[in-house]
Each structure stands twice: as structure tokens, then as C-alpha cells.
Amino acid sequence: MADQARAAGFGGWKASALAGIGGLTIGALGVGGYHAWRGPDQAATEAFVRDYILDHGEILQQSVERMQLRQAASTVAQHRQALETPFHGSWAGAANGDVVLVEFFDYACGYCRASNADVDRLLREDPRLKVVWRELPVLGPDSQAAAFVSLGAARQGRFRLFHDRMFALGRPTETVVSQAVADAGVTREGQTADARAELARNFELARTIGATGTPTFVVGDRVLQGAVGYEALKAAIAGARTRG
């Protein structure tokens, strides 16, 4: 899997949407009231609906996207506390922020590295934002080793220092991890039981919300896959505030 996160499952959603086409109404298509079209020639009405959909395929995609958004919002709501509760010090910003941005990340992920600057900027500009980082080491043994050290840094209250140094230094080789440990002034910890439990929890949460890779962001009731950029994250935060 490339570390660029990608949307998944369109084929399944497409089938579901097609199965429900019989329930679409002319009113939903924006061409008049449904009852106005239900005349004696039912076959002609159905043919009109079918032809309209075939000529305006974008409505099927829009329907799929809305279904996905509703399902994601429901899933996030069910798991919000677990998503937004950090592992010790693996968070930054306002302790009681009105919006929480959750990032699933991997130290070997170049897109996570690029997104780190966007998250830093949001934290600098938005005093009401809280960011929670969740380790999701999906890119091999080096990622996993770095994740355990990172969780140890979080337990020592120096997560952010270690986190930023890791991304500044490059891929998580043994040399890079050792340098980040020294720069952040942390004691290197191994695979403790609570660190292993945290990674298992993160993988399960990622699976539950449909994360397809790293980075994956959760903001309000939205799940954003991939390095979506500063503007998209800022818009998602604003949307979360609007929806309350």
C-alpha cells in the first residue's frame, strides 16, 4: 500500500446506490414533484427517470458520497471518546478545545511529514484547537520501532519535541530515532504493555472509521483520508464549529 491514503469501497457503494434507484423521485432530481409525474403511463415515467439518471451520472456519485458521509459521521460519533482521548502527552493545543483534530500517522509516511507543517500552522493560528496524534505504524518494522519510542516520549511528556524532530530528520532509521531521542531529551523505552495496547487500539479505531492509510484525519464528524492540506483541514475545523 502506498502511504498516500486513498478512498475505498466505491464499487460496493455504487451497487447499493443502484439497488436503491427505484426509490429516487423526480423531485429529488430537481425536475418537479413526483406526484405530478405519476400518470397512467407508469412505464413512460420509469423510462424518463432511468434516462435522466443515465444522462446525469453525477447524481449517483453525489448520492454515494452523501451515504458515505452519513455513515462516517455515525461511526465517529460512536467512537468519539476513544478517538479524542490521547495516549498520555500525545496531544497539543487547547486542553479543552472546542474542536479536536485527530491524526493517524506513521513516521515513515512522507505525506504525514508534509502534513506536519499544516498541523503546526493550524495550532499556531487557532487557540481553540486541540490536536491528538495516534500512532499507526503501517509501513514496516522501522515504523513500528519508532512508534514504541514515540509512545515512550508521550509518557514522559515530551511527545511533541520527539515527534517534530522525527519528521525533521527523515525516515525512521535507527540513526534517526537515536538522534531524535537525544534531541528531545527522552529516555528510550521499549515495547511496554500499555504501548502495545495503545497500538492495538489505534489499529482497531482506524479499521472502524475506514482509514485506508496514513495520514488519516478525524475532525468533528468527518474523516479525511490523505494529505488533504492546510485549507481542507481548516475548512473541516470551521465546519465542525458550525455544526456545533
PDB file of C-alpha atoms in Angstrom:
ATOM      1  CA  MET A   1       0.000   0.000   0.000  1.00  0.00           C
ATOM      2  CA  ALA A   2       1.371   3.376  -0.917  1.00  0.00           C
ATOM      3  CA  ASP A   3       1.315   5.728   2.026  1.00  0.00           C
ATOM      4  CA  GLN A   4      -0.865   8.114   0.093  1.00  0.00           C
ATOM      5  CA  ALA A   5      -4.262   7.455   1.620  1.00  0.00           C
ATOM      6  CA  ARG A   6      -6.984   6.632  -0.878  1.00  0.00           C
ATOM      7  CA  ALA A   7     -10.747   6.476  -0.790  1.00  0.00           C
ATOM      8  CA  ALA A   8     -12.053   2.915  -0.896  1.00  0.00           C
ATOM      9  CA  GLY A   9     -15.210   0.913  -1.424  1.00  0.00           C
ATOM     10  CA  PHE A  10     -16.803   2.855  -4.300  1.00  0.00           C
ATOM     11  CA  GLY A  11     -17.848  -0.296  -6.116  1.00  0.00           C
ATOM     12  CA  GLY A  12     -19.819  -1.569  -3.126  1.00  0.00           C
ATOM     13  CA  TRP A  13     -21.484   1.773  -2.569  1.00  0.00           C
ATOM     14  CA  LYS A  14     -22.264   2.047  -6.263  1.00  0.00           C
ATOM     15  CA  ALA A  15     -24.079  -1.268  -6.176  1.00  0.00           C
ATOM     16  CA  SER A  16     -26.070  -0.192  -3.134  1.00  0.00           C
ATOM     17  CA  ALA A  17     -26.993   3.073  -4.747  1.00  0.00           C
ATOM     18  CA  LEU A  18     -28.076   1.341  -7.953  1.00  0.00           C
ATOM     19  CA  ALA A  19     -30.236  -1.020  -5.941  1.00  0.00           C
ATOM     20  CA  GLY A  20     -31.996   1.989  -4.447  1.00  0.00           C
ATOM     21  CA  ILE A  21     -32.606   3.840  -7.690  1.00  0.00           C
ATOM     22  CA  GLY A  22     -36.202   2.716  -7.708  1.00  0.00           C
ATOM     23  CA  GLY A  23     -36.711   4.942  -4.690  1.00  0.00           C
ATOM     24  CA  LEU A  24     -35.416   8.078  -6.384  1.00  0.00           C
ATOM     25  CA  THR A  25     -38.047  10.663  -7.199  1.00  0.00           C
ATOM     26  CA  ILE A  26     -38.248  13.267  -9.895  1.00  0.00           C
ATOM     27  CA  GLY A  27     -38.433  15.840  -7.118  1.00  0.00           C
ATOM     28  CA  ALA A  28     -35.088  14.638  -5.768  1.00  0.00           C
ATOM     29  CA  LEU A  29     -33.641  15.137  -9.225  1.00  0.00           C
ATOM     30  CA  GLY A  30     -34.811  18.721  -9.223  1.00  0.00           C
ATOM     31  CA  VAL A  31     -37.234  18.454 -12.167  1.00  0.00           C
ATOM     32  CA  GLY A  32     -40.615  18.767 -10.472  1.00  0.00           C
ATOM     33  CA  GLY A  33     -42.874  16.988  -7.984  1.00  0.00           C
ATOM     34  CA  TYR A  34     -43.045  13.228  -8.015  1.00  0.00           C
ATOM     35  CA  HIS A  35     -46.821  13.010  -7.898  1.00  0.00           C
ATOM     36  CA  ALA A  36     -47.110  15.335 -10.873  1.00  0.00           C
ATOM     37  CA  TRP A  37     -45.347  12.671 -12.958  1.00  0.00           C
ATOM     38  CA  ARG A  38     -47.307   9.649 -11.746  1.00  0.00           C
ATOM     39  CA  GLY A  39     -49.826   9.358 -14.528  1.00  0.00           C
ATOM     40  CA  PRO A  40     -51.447   6.433 -16.260  1.00  0.00           C
ATOM     41  CA  ASP A  41     -48.277   5.675 -18.214  1.00  0.00           C
ATOM     42  CA  GLN A  42     -46.083   4.342 -15.423  1.00  0.00           C
ATOM     43  CA  ALA A  43     -43.653   2.761 -17.877  1.00  0.00           C
ATOM     44  CA  ALA A  44     -43.011   6.133 -19.530  1.00  0.00           C
ATOM     45  CA  THR A  45     -42.347   7.711 -16.136  1.00  0.00           C
ATOM     46  CA  GLU A  46     -39.883   4.996 -15.201  1.00  0.00           C
ATOM     47  CA  ALA A  47     -38.164   5.316 -18.561  1.00  0.00           C
ATOM     48  CA  PHE A  48     -37.840   9.059 -18.023  1.00  0.00           C
ATOM     49  CA  VAL A  49     -36.250   8.551 -14.602  1.00  0.00           C
ATOM     50  CA  ARG A  50     -33.867   5.908 -15.990  1.00  0.00           C
ATOM     51  CA  ASP A  51     -32.832   8.097 -18.918  1.00  0.00           C
ATOM     52  CA  TYR A  52     -32.344  11.107 -16.659  1.00  0.00           C
ATOM     53  CA  ILE A  53     -30.033   9.143 -14.381  1.00  0.00           C
ATOM     54  CA  LEU A  54     -28.078   7.761 -17.325  1.00  0.00           C
ATOM     55  CA  ASP A  55     -27.641  11.271 -18.720  1.00  0.00           C
ATOM     56  CA  HIS A  56     -26.723  12.754 -15.312  1.00  0.00           C
ATOM     57  CA  GLY A  57     -24.443  10.140 -13.788  1.00  0.00           C
ATOM     58  CA  GLU A  58     -23.082  12.678 -11.319  1.00  0.00           C
ATOM     59  CA  ILE A  59     -26.209  12.320  -9.168  1.00  0.00           C
ATOM     60  CA  LEU A  60     -25.276   8.705  -8.455  1.00  0.00           C
ATOM     61  CA  GLN A  61     -21.826   9.744  -7.274  1.00  0.00           C
ATOM     62  CA  GLN A  62     -23.342  12.529  -5.157  1.00  0.00           C
ATOM     63  CA  SER A  63     -25.724  10.033  -3.602  1.00  0.00           C
ATOM     64  CA  VAL A  64     -22.841   7.672  -2.832  1.00  0.00           C
ATOM     65  CA  GLU A  65     -20.803  10.472  -1.259  1.00  0.00           C
ATOM     66  CA  ARG A  66     -23.695  11.552   0.947  1.00  0.00           C
ATOM     67  CA  MET A  67     -24.239   7.994   2.126  1.00  0.00           C
ATOM     68  CA  GLN A  68     -20.544   7.690   2.959  1.00  0.00           C
ATOM     69  CA  LEU A  69     -20.533  10.971   4.867  1.00  0.00           C
ATOM     70  CA  ARG A  70     -23.587   9.974   6.910  1.00  0.00           C
ATOM     71  CA  GLN A  71     -22.084   6.602   7.777  1.00  0.00           C
ATOM     72  CA  ALA A  72     -18.721   8.152   8.693  1.00  0.00           C
ATOM     73  CA  ALA A  73     -20.433  10.710  10.934  1.00  0.00           C
ATOM     74  CA  SER A  74     -22.350   7.964  12.730  1.00  0.00           C
ATOM     75  CA  THR A  75     -19.217   5.857  13.232  1.00  0.00           C
ATOM     76  CA  VAL A  76     -17.164   8.781  14.521  1.00  0.00           C
ATOM     77  CA  ALA A  77     -19.928   9.739  16.957  1.00  0.00           C
ATOM     78  CA  GLN A  78     -19.951   6.210  18.393  1.00  0.00           C
ATOM     79  CA  HIS A  79     -16.178   6.216  18.956  1.00  0.00           C
ATOM     80  CA  ARG A  80     -15.509   9.896  19.636  1.00  0.00           C
ATOM     81  CA  GLN A  81     -14.269   9.483  23.194  1.00  0.00           C
ATOM     82  CA  ALA A  82     -11.765   6.805  22.212  1.00  0.00           C
ATOM     83  CA  LEU A  83     -10.609   8.784  19.187  1.00  0.00           C
ATOM     84  CA  GLU A  84     -10.135  12.041  21.059  1.00  0.00           C
ATOM     85  CA  THR A  85      -8.539  10.655  24.240  1.00  0.00           C
ATOM     86  CA  PRO A  86      -4.749  10.917  23.788  1.00  0.00           C
ATOM     87  CA  PHE A  87      -2.138   8.472  24.979  1.00  0.00           C
ATOM     88  CA  HIS A  88      -0.530  10.454  27.818  1.00  0.00           C
ATOM     89  CA  GLY A  89       1.099  13.566  26.245  1.00  0.00           C
ATOM     90  CA  SER A  90       0.459  12.840  22.567  1.00  0.00           C
ATOM     91  CA  TRP A  91      -1.575  15.989  22.056  1.00  0.00           C
ATOM     92  CA  ALA A  92      -1.108  19.754  21.675  1.00  0.00           C
ATOM     93  CA  GLY A  93      -3.131  22.948  21.678  1.00  0.00           C
ATOM     94  CA  ALA A  94      -6.081  23.826  23.904  1.00  0.00           C
ATOM     95  CA  ALA A  95      -6.641  21.282  26.669  1.00  0.00           C
ATOM     96  CA  ASN A  96     -10.400  21.799  26.356  1.00  0.00           C
ATOM     97  CA  GLY A  97     -10.502  22.751  22.697  1.00  0.00           C
ATOM     98  CA  ASP A  98     -13.898  23.260  21.114  1.00  0.00           C
ATOM     99  CA  VAL A  99     -12.719  21.187  18.122  1.00  0.00           C
ATOM    100  CA  VAL A 100     -10.387  18.188  18.239  1.00  0.00           C
ATOM    101  CA  LEU A 101      -8.342  17.208  15.192  1.00  0.00           C
ATOM    102  CA  VAL A 102      -7.183  13.588  15.377  1.00  0.00           C
ATOM    103  CA  GLU A 103      -4.349  12.434  13.121  1.00  0.00           C
ATOM    104  CA  PHE A 104      -3.402   8.809  12.496  1.00  0.00           C
ATOM    105  CA  PHE A 105       0.205   8.885  11.301  1.00  0.00           C
ATOM    106  CA  ASP A 106       3.325   6.860  10.530  1.00  0.00           C
ATOM    107  CA  TYR A 107       6.885   8.225  10.873  1.00  0.00           C
ATOM    108  CA  ALA A 108       7.850   6.558   7.584  1.00  0.00           C
ATOM    109  CA  CYS A 109       4.990   8.278   5.744  1.00  0.00           C
ATOM    110  CA  GLY A 110       6.197  11.144   3.548  1.00  0.00           C
ATOM    111  CA  TYR A 111       2.680  12.547   3.339  1.00  0.00           C
ATOM    112  CA  CYS A 112       2.481  12.610   7.147  1.00  0.00           C
ATOM    113  CA  ARG A 113       5.766  14.519   7.155  1.00  0.00           C
ATOM    114  CA  ALA A 114       4.349  17.055   4.698  1.00  0.00           C
ATOM    115  CA  SER A 115       1.117  17.358   6.705  1.00  0.00           C
ATOM    116  CA  ASN A 116       3.007  18.066   9.931  1.00  0.00           C
ATOM    117  CA  ALA A 117       3.658  21.646   8.780  1.00  0.00           C
ATOM    118  CA  ASP A 118      -0.082  22.123   8.112  1.00  0.00           C
ATOM    119  CA  VAL A 119      -0.984  20.877  11.585  1.00  0.00           C
ATOM    120  CA  ASP A 120       1.687  23.110  13.164  1.00  0.00           C
ATOM    121  CA  ARG A 121       0.253  26.109  11.333  1.00  0.00           C
ATOM    122  CA  LEU A 122      -3.285  25.338  12.484  1.00  0.00           C
ATOM    123  CA  LEU A 123      -2.095  25.071  16.086  1.00  0.00           C
ATOM    124  CA  ARG A 124      -0.296  28.423  15.848  1.00  0.00           C
ATOM    125  CA  GLU A 125      -3.287  30.187  14.338  1.00  0.00           C
ATOM    126  CA  ASP A 126      -6.151  28.610  16.270  1.00  0.00           C
ATOM    127  CA  PRO A 127      -6.045  28.906  20.080  1.00  0.00           C
ATOM    128  CA  ARG A 128      -9.257  26.888  20.438  1.00  0.00           C
ATOM    129  CA  LEU A 129      -7.990  23.815  18.574  1.00  0.00           C
ATOM    130  CA  LYS A 130      -6.787  20.605  20.179  1.00  0.00           C
ATOM    131  CA  VAL A 131      -4.761  18.077  18.179  1.00  0.00           C
ATOM    132  CA  VAL A 132      -4.474  14.417  19.183  1.00  0.00           C
ATOM    133  CA  TRP A 133      -1.932  12.181  17.428  1.00  0.00           C
ATOM    134  CA  ARG A 134      -2.487   8.448  17.092  1.00  0.00           C
ATOM    135  CA  GLU A 135       0.358   6.133  16.069  1.00  0.00           C
ATOM    136  CA  LEU A 136      -0.487   3.901  13.107  1.00  0.00           C
ATOM    137  CA  PRO A 137       2.795   2.229  12.041  1.00  0.00           C
ATOM    138  CA  VAL A 138       1.701   0.505   8.826  1.00  0.00           C
ATOM    139  CA  LEU A 139       4.917   0.823   6.795  1.00  0.00           C
ATOM    140  CA  GLY A 140       7.147  -1.819   8.287  1.00  0.00           C
ATOM    141  CA  PRO A 141       9.444  -2.663  11.224  1.00  0.00           C
ATOM    142  CA  ASP A 142      11.154   0.755  11.320  1.00  0.00           C
ATOM    143  CA  SER A 143       7.764   2.429  11.679  1.00  0.00           C
ATOM    144  CA  GLN A 144       6.801   0.078  14.492  1.00  0.00           C
ATOM    145  CA  ALA A 145      10.075   0.604  16.369  1.00  0.00           C
ATOM    146  CA  ALA A 146       9.736   4.387  16.086  1.00  0.00           C
ATOM    147  CA  ALA A 147       6.124   4.223  17.282  1.00  0.00           C
ATOM    148  CA  PHE A 148       7.108   2.496  20.528  1.00  0.00           C
ATOM    149  CA  VAL A 149       9.795   5.100  21.204  1.00  0.00           C
ATOM    150  CA  SER A 150       7.299   7.850  20.412  1.00  0.00           C
ATOM    151  CA  LEU A 151       4.771   6.431  22.864  1.00  0.00           C
ATOM    152  CA  GLY A 152       7.506   6.408  25.483  1.00  0.00           C
ATOM    153  CA  ALA A 153       8.161  10.086  24.762  1.00  0.00           C
ATOM    154  CA  ALA A 154       4.436  10.753  25.195  1.00  0.00           C
ATOM    155  CA  ARG A 155       4.507   9.011  28.564  1.00  0.00           C
ATOM    156  CA  GLN A 156       7.415  11.286  29.576  1.00  0.00           C
ATOM    157  CA  GLY A 157       5.532  14.420  28.487  1.00  0.00           C
ATOM    158  CA  ARG A 158       7.892  15.185  25.581  1.00  0.00           C
ATOM    159  CA  PHE A 159       5.950  13.791  22.647  1.00  0.00           C
ATOM    160  CA  ARG A 160       5.802  16.967  20.585  1.00  0.00           C
ATOM    161  CA  LEU A 161       9.574  17.510  20.740  1.00  0.00           C
ATOM    162  CA  PHE A 162      10.274  13.953  19.660  1.00  0.00           C
ATOM    163  CA  HIS A 163       7.521  13.997  17.006  1.00  0.00           C
ATOM    164  CA  ASP A 164       8.777  17.167  15.319  1.00  0.00           C
ATOM    165  CA  ARG A 165      12.405  16.033  15.411  1.00  0.00           C
ATOM    166  CA  MET A 166      11.495  12.706  13.817  1.00  0.00           C
ATOM    167  CA  PHE A 167       9.822  14.392  10.868  1.00  0.00           C
ATOM    168  CA  ALA A 168      12.600  16.954  10.569  1.00  0.00           C
ATOM    169  CA  LEU A 169      15.313  14.268  10.455  1.00  0.00           C
ATOM    170  CA  GLY A 170      13.752  11.965   7.852  1.00  0.00           C
ATOM    171  CA  ARG A 171      12.762   8.321   7.639  1.00  0.00           C
ATOM    172  CA  PRO A 172      12.767   6.407  10.942  1.00  0.00           C
ATOM    173  CA  THR A 173      16.068   4.569  10.709  1.00  0.00           C
ATOM    174  CA  GLU A 174      17.836   3.545  13.890  1.00  0.00           C
ATOM    175  CA  THR A 175      20.208   6.526  13.479  1.00  0.00           C
ATOM    176  CA  VAL A 176      17.316   8.973  13.082  1.00  0.00           C
ATOM    177  CA  VAL A 177      15.411   7.594  16.075  1.00  0.00           C
ATOM    178  CA  SER A 178      18.523   7.779  18.271  1.00  0.00           C
ATOM    179  CA  GLN A 179      19.150  11.375  17.207  1.00  0.00           C
ATOM    180  CA  ALA A 180      15.532  12.352  17.890  1.00  0.00           C
ATOM    181  CA  VAL A 181      15.719  10.719  21.322  1.00  0.00           C
ATOM    182  CA  ALA A 182      18.824  12.757  22.152  1.00  0.00           C
ATOM    183  CA  ASP A 183      17.398  15.999  20.751  1.00  0.00           C
ATOM    184  CA  ALA A 184      14.108  15.608  22.622  1.00  0.00           C
ATOM    185  CA  GLY A 185      15.843  14.641  25.862  1.00  0.00           C
ATOM    186  CA  VAL A 186      13.822  11.489  26.431  1.00  0.00           C
ATOM    187  CA  THR A 187      14.674   8.097  27.838  1.00  0.00           C
ATOM    188  CA  ARG A 188      14.227   5.400  25.230  1.00  0.00           C
ATOM    189  CA  GLU A 189      11.556   2.917  26.271  1.00  0.00           C
ATOM    190  CA  GLY A 190      10.777  -0.472  24.810  1.00  0.00           C
ATOM    191  CA  GLN A 191       7.578  -2.328  23.983  1.00  0.00           C
ATOM    192  CA  THR A 192       5.719  -1.860  27.224  1.00  0.00           C
ATOM    193  CA  ALA A 193       2.331  -3.488  27.754  1.00  0.00           C
ATOM    194  CA  ASP A 194       0.442  -0.201  27.643  1.00  0.00           C
ATOM    195  CA  ALA A 195       2.248   0.833  24.439  1.00  0.00           C
ATOM    196  CA  ARG A 196       1.308  -2.449  22.777  1.00  0.00           C
ATOM    197  CA  ALA A 197      -2.281  -1.986  23.929  1.00  0.00           C
ATOM    198  CA  GLU A 198      -2.319   1.546  22.515  1.00  0.00           C
ATOM    199  CA  LEU A 199      -1.156   0.392  19.076  1.00  0.00           C
ATOM    200  CA  ALA A 200      -3.762  -2.379  19.053  1.00  0.00           C
ATOM    201  CA  ARG A 201      -6.411   0.182  19.983  1.00  0.00           C
ATOM    202  CA  ASN A 202      -5.274   2.557  17.235  1.00  0.00           C
ATOM    203  CA  PHE A 203      -5.368  -0.149  14.569  1.00  0.00           C
ATOM    204  CA  GLU A 204      -8.878  -1.107  15.636  1.00  0.00           C
ATOM    205  CA  LEU A 205     -10.052   2.519  15.619  1.00  0.00           C
ATOM    206  CA  ALA A 206      -8.519   3.056  12.194  1.00  0.00           C
ATOM    207  CA  ARG A 207     -10.286  -0.028  10.868  1.00  0.00           C
ATOM    208  CA  THR A 208     -13.578   1.077  12.402  1.00  0.00           C
ATOM    209  CA  ILE A 209     -13.565   4.517  10.756  1.00  0.00           C
ATOM    210  CA  GLY A 210     -12.468   3.085   7.410  1.00  0.00           C
ATOM    211  CA  ALA A 211      -8.947   4.522   7.342  1.00  0.00           C
ATOM    212  CA  THR A 212      -7.141   3.309   4.223  1.00  0.00           C
ATOM    213  CA  GLY A 213      -3.646   4.575   5.090  1.00  0.00           C
ATOM    214  CA  THR A 214      -1.764   7.473   6.608  1.00  0.00           C
ATOM    215  CA  PRO A 215      -2.328  10.236   7.262  1.00  0.00           C
ATOM    216  CA  THR A 216      -5.994   9.949   8.168  1.00  0.00           C
ATOM    217  CA  PHE A 217      -7.643  12.871   9.950  1.00  0.00           C
ATOM    218  CA  VAL A 218     -10.825  13.000  12.013  1.00  0.00           C
ATOM    219  CA  VAL A 219     -12.334  16.452  12.515  1.00  0.00           C
ATOM    220  CA  GLY A 220     -15.778  16.783  14.041  1.00  0.00           C
ATOM    221  CA  ASP A 221     -17.869  14.165  12.262  1.00  0.00           C
ATOM    222  CA  ARG A 222     -15.650  13.988   9.164  1.00  0.00           C
ATOM    223  CA  VAL A 223     -12.929  11.516   8.180  1.00  0.00           C
ATOM    224  CA  LEU A 224     -10.365  12.936   5.737  1.00  0.00           C
ATOM    225  CA  GLN A 225      -8.038  10.491   4.011  1.00  0.00           C
ATOM    226  CA  GLY A 226      -4.570  11.510   2.877  1.00  0.00           C
ATOM    227  CA  ALA A 227      -2.506  14.690   2.874  1.00  0.00           C
ATOM    228  CA  VAL A 228      -5.507  16.907   2.210  1.00  0.00           C
ATOM    229  CA  GLY A 229      -3.620  20.141   3.002  1.00  0.00           C
ATOM    230  CA  TYR A 230      -3.990  23.159   5.245  1.00  0.00           C
ATOM    231  CA  GLU A 231      -7.057  24.675   3.564  1.00  0.00           C
ATOM    232  CA  ALA A 232      -9.085  21.449   3.685  1.00  0.00           C
ATOM    233  CA  LEU A 233      -8.233  20.896   7.352  1.00  0.00           C
ATOM    234  CA  LYS A 234      -9.084  24.490   8.217  1.00  0.00           C
ATOM    235  CA  ALA A 235     -12.408  24.195   6.395  1.00  0.00           C
ATOM    236  CA  ALA A 236     -13.206  20.965   8.245  1.00  0.00           C
ATOM    237  CA  ILE A 237     -12.473  22.668  11.591  1.00  0.00           C
ATOM    238  CA  ALA A 238     -14.730  25.604  10.661  1.00  0.00           C
ATOM    239  CA  GLY A 239     -17.445  23.150   9.605  1.00  0.00           C
ATOM    240  CA  ALA A 240     -17.190  21.301  12.903  1.00  0.00           C
ATOM    241  CA  ARG A 241     -17.682  24.576  14.776  1.00  0.00           C
ATOM    242  CA  THR A 242     -20.684  25.495  12.630  1.00  0.00           C
ATOM    243  CA  ARG A 243     -22.345  22.157  13.283  1.00  0.00           C
ATOM    244  CA  GLY A 244     -21.655  22.593  16.983  1.00  0.00           C
TER     245      GLY A 244
END
